[in-house]
Amino acid sequence: MTFFGRMLFVLALFNLLCVHSRPTVVHLRSMESFIRAVKQVEDSNSDLSPLTLVRALRRTAGHDDVMTIHFLGASYHLNDTEFLEKSILNASSFSFFDKAIHHIVTDHGEERGVVLAPDGTTVALAPLLLGIESGLKAQMEGTRAVGLFPLTLGRMLGLSFLSLQDIPPSLRIGPNGCWDNVDHPKVYKLSQPATLATDAIINGGMDGVILGMDLSSLPMSERPQNLSEILKGYYSFTLNEEQGLDTVTSHVSPRRRELSRALLESPDLQNQIMETLALVWKLEKTEWIAKDTGVQKAVKDGLKTFVYRYWDCPQIIPRCQWGAKAYRGTPIPLSLPLQFLYIHHTYEPSSPCLSFPSCSRDMRAMQRFHQEDRGWSDIGYSFVVGSDGYVYEGRGWNTVGRHTRGHNAIGYGVSIIGNYTATLPSRHAMDLLRHQLVRCAVDGNGLAVNFTIHGHRQVVNYTACPGDALFSEIQGWEHFRE
């Protein structure tokens, strides 16, 4: 459909919307709001298949580029006009869905077409829904999900690598950003100039791969869940206080990095991106320069950055996302790489945090205590590990902390939320620290390759931190020294 044709289509639907409008959808940009809007449509159409719905949503947002049509067919050729008029419009949702799904970045750095997920991460809906549609189509036809990687991640990664060849590879993908309000999100602003593959696009792409593969593996005889249930199962869940993510066998959003890595990582991932780019060039009838060593190098360098940032490193929730107050005074820069990593537990809060809201509250409470009761410039820790599957930014990679008296300038201080005198943190929380955060720090030149791990009590006499149970555990970790 041409741009002019789509505008006529939108105007016609808008006229219908003015007649049938019932204000039932709040225009908050959260995954919960999106799921509620989807469920309204489903509730008014009991026989509606999830595949029909995601196709209609693609049509609503105008996401019929040549590659999508190549793999999934053109949504405007599908017989869903009656569905659009009777379902989406009667639910007063056309405007909501169009704004929620259509991805753009404004000149002022606002990223639209993204939603705040319950886990505190930001997800672009377009690649997520393309992955789900690919999986549902494959399940219905009894085939494998053809085009899943190009549609969700491959195209945007490859084009981002190529479009920014004149800047360092580390700046060719990303960045992240922060919401104006995490309780009532409306505006998401990026921290740096956008690439084609922002963090939200990559998160949505990884989620689309995971859910698309899950759906394509269902037997043809099994009816898939409604779209709202598919999304709820992945993004909305309750963790056990003692075990956190340890016993979760279903696929949930805090595991997106490890799950997508397991599905996609292969020796020929670079070739897959090159093949995706070649297909883009072919479909757009542009000469493809596959033998150009500059193109191949750009993809190789960009992919290396992607693997480091989105698979090797854990997801770190930035300060602005958990509601940090400003640093008081002038931060003191660290001289990197550091030689030490000091392990702490928070003691208070004494219970593990199991969700983004509870972990954020704990972070704010600790910062308030450190700034107001102890008179420090900021929260003392460099990073804090939750049991929700995420690491929370304290003073971060480059600023001297206030975590280990006499040693703040020579090491990072990382704490796990909870009291671990008698019990251990969840295995997943400990692995976030022991393997992912450590590897991220070493590869990113934050920690020296031969760094040393110490428990807080080893270098400060008056404390039992990080608790007897956790201290006993870390004595078996690599890099621990007496």
XYZ file of C-alpha atoms in Angstrom:
482
model
C 0.000 0.000 0.000
C 1.365 3.424 -0.974
C 1.710 6.227 1.555
C -1.230 8.036 -0.121
C -3.328 4.876 -0.029
C -2.555 4.330 3.635
C -3.553 7.928 4.430
C -6.922 7.418 2.701
C -7.346 4.179 4.641
C -6.545 5.931 7.938
C -8.936 8.815 7.177
C -11.750 6.398 6.377
C -11.156 4.511 9.587
C -10.947 7.779 11.518
C -14.393 8.773 10.221
C -15.766 5.467 11.420
C -13.984 5.919 14.728
C -15.739 9.273 15.290
C -19.092 7.519 14.901
C -18.396 4.375 16.923
C -16.040 5.805 19.539
C -16.186 4.539 23.126
C -13.268 5.849 25.270
C -12.076 2.614 26.828
C -8.291 2.744 26.390
C -5.968 4.923 28.471
C -3.046 6.150 26.369
C -0.319 5.067 28.746
C 2.695 3.468 27.123
C 3.004 0.379 29.270
C 2.835 -3.278 28.301
C -0.100 -3.705 30.706
C -2.068 -1.018 28.820
C -1.286 -2.679 25.508
C -2.356 -6.099 26.796
C -5.601 -4.643 28.167
C -6.363 -3.059 24.785
C -5.676 -6.371 23.027
C -7.939 -8.206 25.463
C -10.775 -5.751 24.810
C -10.632 -6.707 21.151
C -10.477 -10.416 21.977
C -13.378 -10.214 24.422
C -15.601 -8.701 21.745
C -14.634 -11.440 19.249
C -14.634 -14.846 20.901
C -13.679 -16.697 17.702
C -10.804 -14.361 16.832
C -7.512 -16.150 16.183
C -4.271 -14.596 17.454
C -2.812 -14.761 13.933
C -5.687 -12.711 12.512
C -5.238 -10.169 15.292
C -1.485 -9.660 14.850
C -1.992 -9.310 11.093
C -4.643 -6.656 11.690
C -2.350 -4.830 14.103
C 0.400 -4.859 11.483
C -2.012 -3.328 8.997
C -3.113 -0.707 11.521
C 0.486 0.413 12.093
C 1.342 0.352 8.377
C 4.222 -2.112 8.784
C 4.170 -3.594 5.305
C 7.721 -3.086 4.075
C 9.099 -5.304 1.325
C 10.824 -7.771 3.659
C 7.759 -8.248 5.844
C 5.635 -8.866 2.768
C 8.290 -11.283 1.467
C 8.059 -13.481 4.551
C 4.560 -12.889 5.928
C 2.485 -11.594 3.014
C 0.856 -8.197 2.621
C -1.566 -7.424 5.427
C -3.745 -5.275 3.147
C -4.409 -8.287 0.908
C -5.726 -10.252 3.870
C -9.464 -10.384 4.393
C -9.569 -8.461 7.648
C -11.254 -5.155 6.693
C -14.514 -6.256 8.290
C -12.599 -7.340 11.394
C -10.897 -3.938 11.636
C -14.160 -2.049 11.378
C -16.130 -4.206 13.787
C -13.429 -5.050 16.330
C -10.642 -2.510 16.628
C -12.817 0.503 15.795
C -15.718 -0.521 17.986
C -13.274 -0.860 20.839
C -12.065 2.705 20.178
C -8.572 1.319 19.831
C -7.402 2.208 16.335
C -5.591 5.384 17.410
C -4.112 3.620 20.430
C -2.744 0.697 18.410
C -1.391 2.917 15.645
C 0.557 5.034 18.154
C 1.592 2.073 20.290
C 3.087 0.002 17.458
C 4.397 2.479 14.869
C 8.073 3.021 15.741
C 9.781 6.394 15.295
C 12.371 8.556 17.066
C 11.607 12.271 17.067
C 14.114 15.070 16.534
C 14.002 15.656 20.292
C 15.108 12.087 21.099
C 11.709 10.730 22.084
C 11.283 7.107 21.046
C 7.725 6.100 20.197
C 6.277 2.704 19.409
C 7.818 1.385 22.631
C 6.268 0.319 25.935
C 7.497 -0.096 29.486
C 7.384 -3.777 30.445
C 6.521 -4.849 34.012
C 10.156 -5.907 34.553
C 11.366 -2.317 34.049
C 12.774 -2.781 30.550
C 11.558 -1.005 27.412
C 10.307 -2.986 24.424
C 9.527 -1.946 20.847
C 6.264 -3.604 19.827
C 6.897 -3.835 16.064
C 9.669 -6.495 16.097
C 7.946 -8.304 18.978
C 4.691 -8.655 17.025
C 6.499 -9.630 13.812
C 8.181 -12.468 15.699
C 4.850 -13.603 17.140
C 3.190 -13.420 13.721
C 5.989 -15.445 12.140
C 5.644 -18.108 14.831
C 1.849 -18.272 14.563
C 1.993 -18.513 10.766
C 4.504 -21.357 10.971
C 2.411 -23.163 13.600
C -0.725 -22.910 11.463
C 1.099 -24.202 8.370
C 3.105 -26.860 10.195
C 6.434 -25.409 9.048
C 9.418 -23.769 10.701
C 9.333 -20.032 11.338
C 10.899 -18.736 8.116
C 12.299 -15.217 8.341
C 12.132 -15.017 12.128
C 15.664 -13.653 12.624
C 15.650 -11.172 9.700
C 12.262 -9.758 10.741
C 13.023 -9.351 14.425
C 16.738 -8.574 14.714
C 18.787 -9.261 11.600
C 17.582 -6.439 9.385
C 17.777 -3.652 11.972
C 21.142 -4.803 13.322
C 22.668 -5.087 9.858
C 21.374 -1.744 8.636
C 22.476 -0.056 11.853
C 25.990 -1.481 11.492
C 26.221 -0.202 7.919
C 24.604 3.194 8.325
C 27.115 4.281 10.946
C 30.412 2.927 9.584
C 32.138 6.253 10.222
C 31.685 6.046 14.015
C 33.093 3.508 16.526
C 31.328 0.109 16.601
C 30.260 0.722 20.220
C 28.006 3.567 19.038
C 26.389 1.752 16.116
C 23.626 0.198 18.225
C 21.553 1.515 21.110
C 21.107 3.563 23.189
C 18.719 3.089 26.081
C 16.700 5.829 27.726
C 14.302 6.593 30.559
C 10.601 7.184 31.039
C 9.056 10.353 32.388
C 7.175 8.287 34.990
C 7.410 4.524 35.507
C 3.972 4.342 37.160
C 2.221 6.260 34.364
C 4.653 6.150 31.410
C 3.961 8.474 28.506
C 7.304 9.773 27.214
C 10.497 7.768 26.661
C 13.602 9.828 25.883
C 16.870 8.351 24.686
C 20.131 9.056 26.488
C 22.086 9.569 23.233
C 21.333 9.977 19.521
C 19.427 6.987 18.205
C 20.656 4.295 15.873
C 18.326 2.106 13.819
C 18.701 -0.602 16.482
C 17.936 1.083 19.800
C 17.865 -0.911 23.034
C 14.068 -1.091 22.801
C 14.236 -2.430 19.232
C 16.761 -5.058 20.320
C 14.694 -6.035 23.378
C 11.587 -6.347 21.219
C 13.539 -8.333 18.641
C 14.907 -10.766 21.212
C 11.427 -11.232 22.676
C 10.007 -11.750 19.192
C 12.566 -14.486 18.493
C 11.792 -16.270 21.761
C 8.003 -16.138 21.471
C 8.073 -16.835 17.744
C 10.116 -19.986 18.278
C 7.856 -21.068 21.147
C 4.724 -20.657 19.025
C 6.162 -22.305 15.913
C 7.007 -25.400 17.959
C 3.378 -25.986 18.982
C 1.683 -28.962 17.236
C -0.719 -28.004 14.434
C -3.521 -29.654 16.400
C -2.998 -27.344 19.382
C -4.774 -24.001 19.314
C -2.422 -21.205 20.408
C -3.380 -18.972 23.312
C -4.924 -15.608 22.656
C -2.415 -12.839 21.995
C -3.117 -11.231 25.366
C -2.368 -14.518 27.146
C 0.845 -15.021 25.146
C 2.044 -11.579 26.241
C 0.890 -11.954 29.850
C 2.655 -15.265 30.246
C 5.952 -13.767 29.107
C 5.849 -10.336 30.739
C 3.630 -10.757 33.828
C 4.596 -13.381 36.386
C 5.146 -13.860 40.134
C 8.448 -15.164 41.499
C 8.945 -17.347 44.552
C 10.642 -15.389 47.357
C 13.175 -18.064 48.236
C 14.109 -19.175 44.724
C 13.488 -16.183 42.457
C 14.110 -17.216 38.856
C 15.840 -20.457 39.828
C 12.785 -22.681 39.393
C 11.071 -20.771 36.581
C 10.910 -23.128 33.611
C 8.648 -21.020 31.411
C 10.100 -18.354 29.169
C 9.854 -14.947 30.853
C 11.258 -11.526 29.960
C 14.105 -11.333 32.544
C 15.676 -14.302 30.743
C 15.548 -12.700 27.271
C 19.327 -12.405 26.952
C 20.185 -15.983 27.831
C 17.211 -17.390 25.895
C 17.885 -15.397 22.716
C 21.551 -16.312 22.912
C 20.695 -20.001 23.153
C 18.421 -19.707 20.109
C 20.571 -17.494 17.889
C 24.236 -17.833 18.780
C 26.079 -19.800 16.137
C 29.334 -19.599 14.215
C 27.477 -18.290 11.145
C 25.544 -15.452 12.807
C 27.601 -12.944 10.833
C 26.673 -14.761 7.623
C 23.009 -14.651 8.607
C 23.186 -10.870 8.932
C 25.020 -10.613 5.599
C 22.331 -12.775 3.969
C 19.646 -10.579 5.500
C 21.288 -7.462 4.079
C 21.635 -9.113 0.675
C 17.900 -9.862 0.735
C 17.119 -6.252 1.638
C 19.197 -5.048 -1.301
C 17.535 -7.573 -3.635
C 13.987 -6.736 -2.568
C 14.664 -3.020 -2.853
C 16.296 -3.588 -6.259
C 19.577 -2.063 -5.155
C 23.001 -3.359 -6.125
C 24.412 -5.548 -3.343
C 28.114 -5.269 -2.585
C 28.567 -8.460 -0.592
C 32.234 -8.718 -1.513
C 33.002 -5.254 -0.176
C 35.388 -5.854 2.727
C 34.171 -2.644 4.350
C 30.641 -4.034 4.627
C 31.874 -7.321 6.037
C 34.098 -5.559 8.559
C 31.271 -3.253 9.656
C 29.023 -6.267 10.294
C 31.785 -8.174 12.095
C 32.648 -5.222 14.346
C 29.019 -4.385 15.011
C 28.140 -7.972 15.839
C 31.026 -8.152 18.303
C 29.608 -5.109 20.098
C 26.117 -6.625 20.068
C 27.288 -9.892 21.621
C 29.190 -8.040 24.343
C 26.468 -5.570 25.247
C 23.355 -7.724 24.941
C 24.538 -11.271 25.624
C 27.745 -11.122 27.667
C 26.652 -8.238 29.899
C 23.586 -8.411 32.113
C 20.735 -5.963 31.704
C 21.518 -3.033 34.014
C 18.584 -0.870 35.088
C 19.824 2.747 34.882
C 19.565 5.235 37.739
C 16.886 7.325 36.067
C 14.712 4.241 35.703
C 14.660 3.290 39.388
C 14.161 6.885 40.454
C 17.573 7.894 41.793
C 18.093 11.357 43.196
C 20.995 13.409 41.908
C 24.548 12.924 43.164
C 25.358 15.556 45.785
C 28.540 17.373 44.942
C 31.058 16.472 42.256
C 31.590 12.769 41.422
C 35.176 11.505 41.661
C 36.209 9.460 38.605
C 37.737 6.014 38.982
C 41.057 5.116 37.388
C 40.332 1.981 35.356
C 40.831 -0.912 35.268
C 40.328 -1.724 38.950
C 42.032 -4.548 40.787
C 39.301 -5.489 43.272
C 35.651 -6.475 43.496
C 34.091 -6.266 46.968
C 31.005 -8.382 47.650
C 28.272 -7.111 49.994
C 24.753 -7.903 51.093
C 22.378 -5.084 51.951
C 21.283 -6.620 55.313
C 18.543 -3.990 55.227
C 16.446 -4.426 53.103
C 16.620 -7.947 54.466
C 14.391 -9.735 51.943
C 15.202 -10.404 48.284
C 13.390 -8.124 45.824
C 11.463 -10.020 43.190
C 10.080 -7.359 40.862
C 11.042 -4.066 39.282
C 8.741 -2.026 41.573
C 10.046 -3.653 44.761
C 13.712 -3.515 43.703
C 13.310 0.137 42.734
C 11.765 0.924 46.124
C 14.692 -0.792 47.817
C 17.183 1.208 45.746
C 15.470 4.479 46.631
C 15.334 3.532 50.315
C 19.059 2.718 50.378
C 19.960 5.915 48.569
C 17.813 7.934 50.982
C 19.494 6.253 53.978
C 22.988 6.785 52.587
C 22.406 10.415 51.636
C 20.228 11.620 54.491
C 21.225 9.476 57.483
C 24.898 8.928 56.692
C 25.484 12.174 54.810
C 27.059 10.533 51.764
C 26.927 12.003 48.293
C 24.940 9.117 46.842
C 24.025 5.461 47.316
C 27.288 3.783 48.281
C 27.359 0.719 46.024
C 28.645 0.625 42.473
C 25.950 -1.858 41.489
C 23.177 -3.758 43.253
C 21.821 -7.174 42.218
C 18.130 -7.949 42.585
C 16.433 -11.331 42.580
C 14.186 -10.176 39.739
C 16.838 -11.021 37.130
C 18.408 -7.577 36.842
C 21.363 -5.515 38.035
C 20.668 -1.963 39.230
C 23.067 0.898 38.611
C 24.398 2.591 41.744
C 27.399 4.836 41.193
C 28.187 2.853 38.076
C 31.359 1.978 36.189
C 33.218 5.265 36.371
C 32.560 6.907 39.758
C 34.221 6.222 43.135
C 31.734 4.655 45.546
C 31.306 4.595 49.321
C 31.062 0.876 49.931
C 34.314 -0.421 51.434
C 36.146 1.985 53.745
C 39.701 2.664 52.621
C 39.232 0.720 49.388
C 36.602 2.660 47.446
C 39.011 3.988 44.827
C 40.553 0.626 43.956
C 37.513 -1.619 43.556
C 33.839 -1.898 42.731
C 31.391 -2.591 45.520
C 28.509 -4.837 44.465
C 25.700 -5.812 46.820
C 22.902 -8.355 46.550
C 19.626 -7.160 48.045
C 18.781 -9.203 51.153
C 20.254 -10.563 54.381
C 22.448 -13.582 53.645
C 23.655 -14.443 57.104
C 21.813 -17.762 57.171
C 20.563 -18.280 53.613
C 21.948 -17.795 50.130
C 20.632 -15.558 47.370
C 18.983 -17.291 44.453
C 21.411 -19.052 42.164
C 20.334 -16.817 39.294
C 21.141 -13.650 41.290
C 24.578 -14.976 42.206
C 25.272 -15.949 38.588
C 24.368 -12.433 37.466
C 27.184 -11.166 39.661
C 29.699 -14.000 39.465
C 29.601 -14.575 35.727
C 27.771 -11.884 33.761
C 28.630 -8.671 35.605
C 32.221 -9.805 36.122
C 32.698 -10.768 32.457
C 31.139 -7.480 31.398
C 33.506 -5.567 33.689
C 36.645 -7.362 32.489
C 35.792 -7.173 28.789
C 34.817 -3.520 29.175
C 38.103 -2.626 30.922
C 36.410 -1.940 34.250
C 38.180 -4.778 36.052
C 41.698 -6.031 35.406
C 41.928 -9.551 34.007
C 43.681 -10.743 37.196
C 41.305 -8.940 39.591
C 40.667 -10.152 43.148
C 37.327 -10.830 44.849
C 37.025 -10.036 48.556
C 34.090 -10.155 50.911
C 33.445 -6.842 52.686
C 34.478 -8.337 56.059
C 37.939 -9.227 54.790
C 39.044 -5.618 54.528
C 36.809 -3.898 57.124
C 37.029 -5.318 60.648
C 33.738 -4.155 62.155
C 31.323 -5.845 59.729
C 29.965 -9.356 59.147
C 28.990 -8.390 55.577
C 28.278 -10.113 53.194
C 26.738 -12.552 55.704
C 28.088 -15.929 56.770
C 26.205 -17.925 54.126
C 27.161 -15.707 51.202
C 30.746 -15.290 52.378
C 31.137 -19.062 52.564
C 29.758 -19.304 49.028
C 32.062 -16.733 47.441
C 35.151 -18.467 48.843
C 34.642 -21.012 46.080
C 34.423 -18.404 43.319
C 37.147 -17.750 40.786
C 39.362 -14.806 41.721
C 38.534 -15.058 45.447
C 41.614 -14.548 47.623
C 42.133 -14.883 51.352
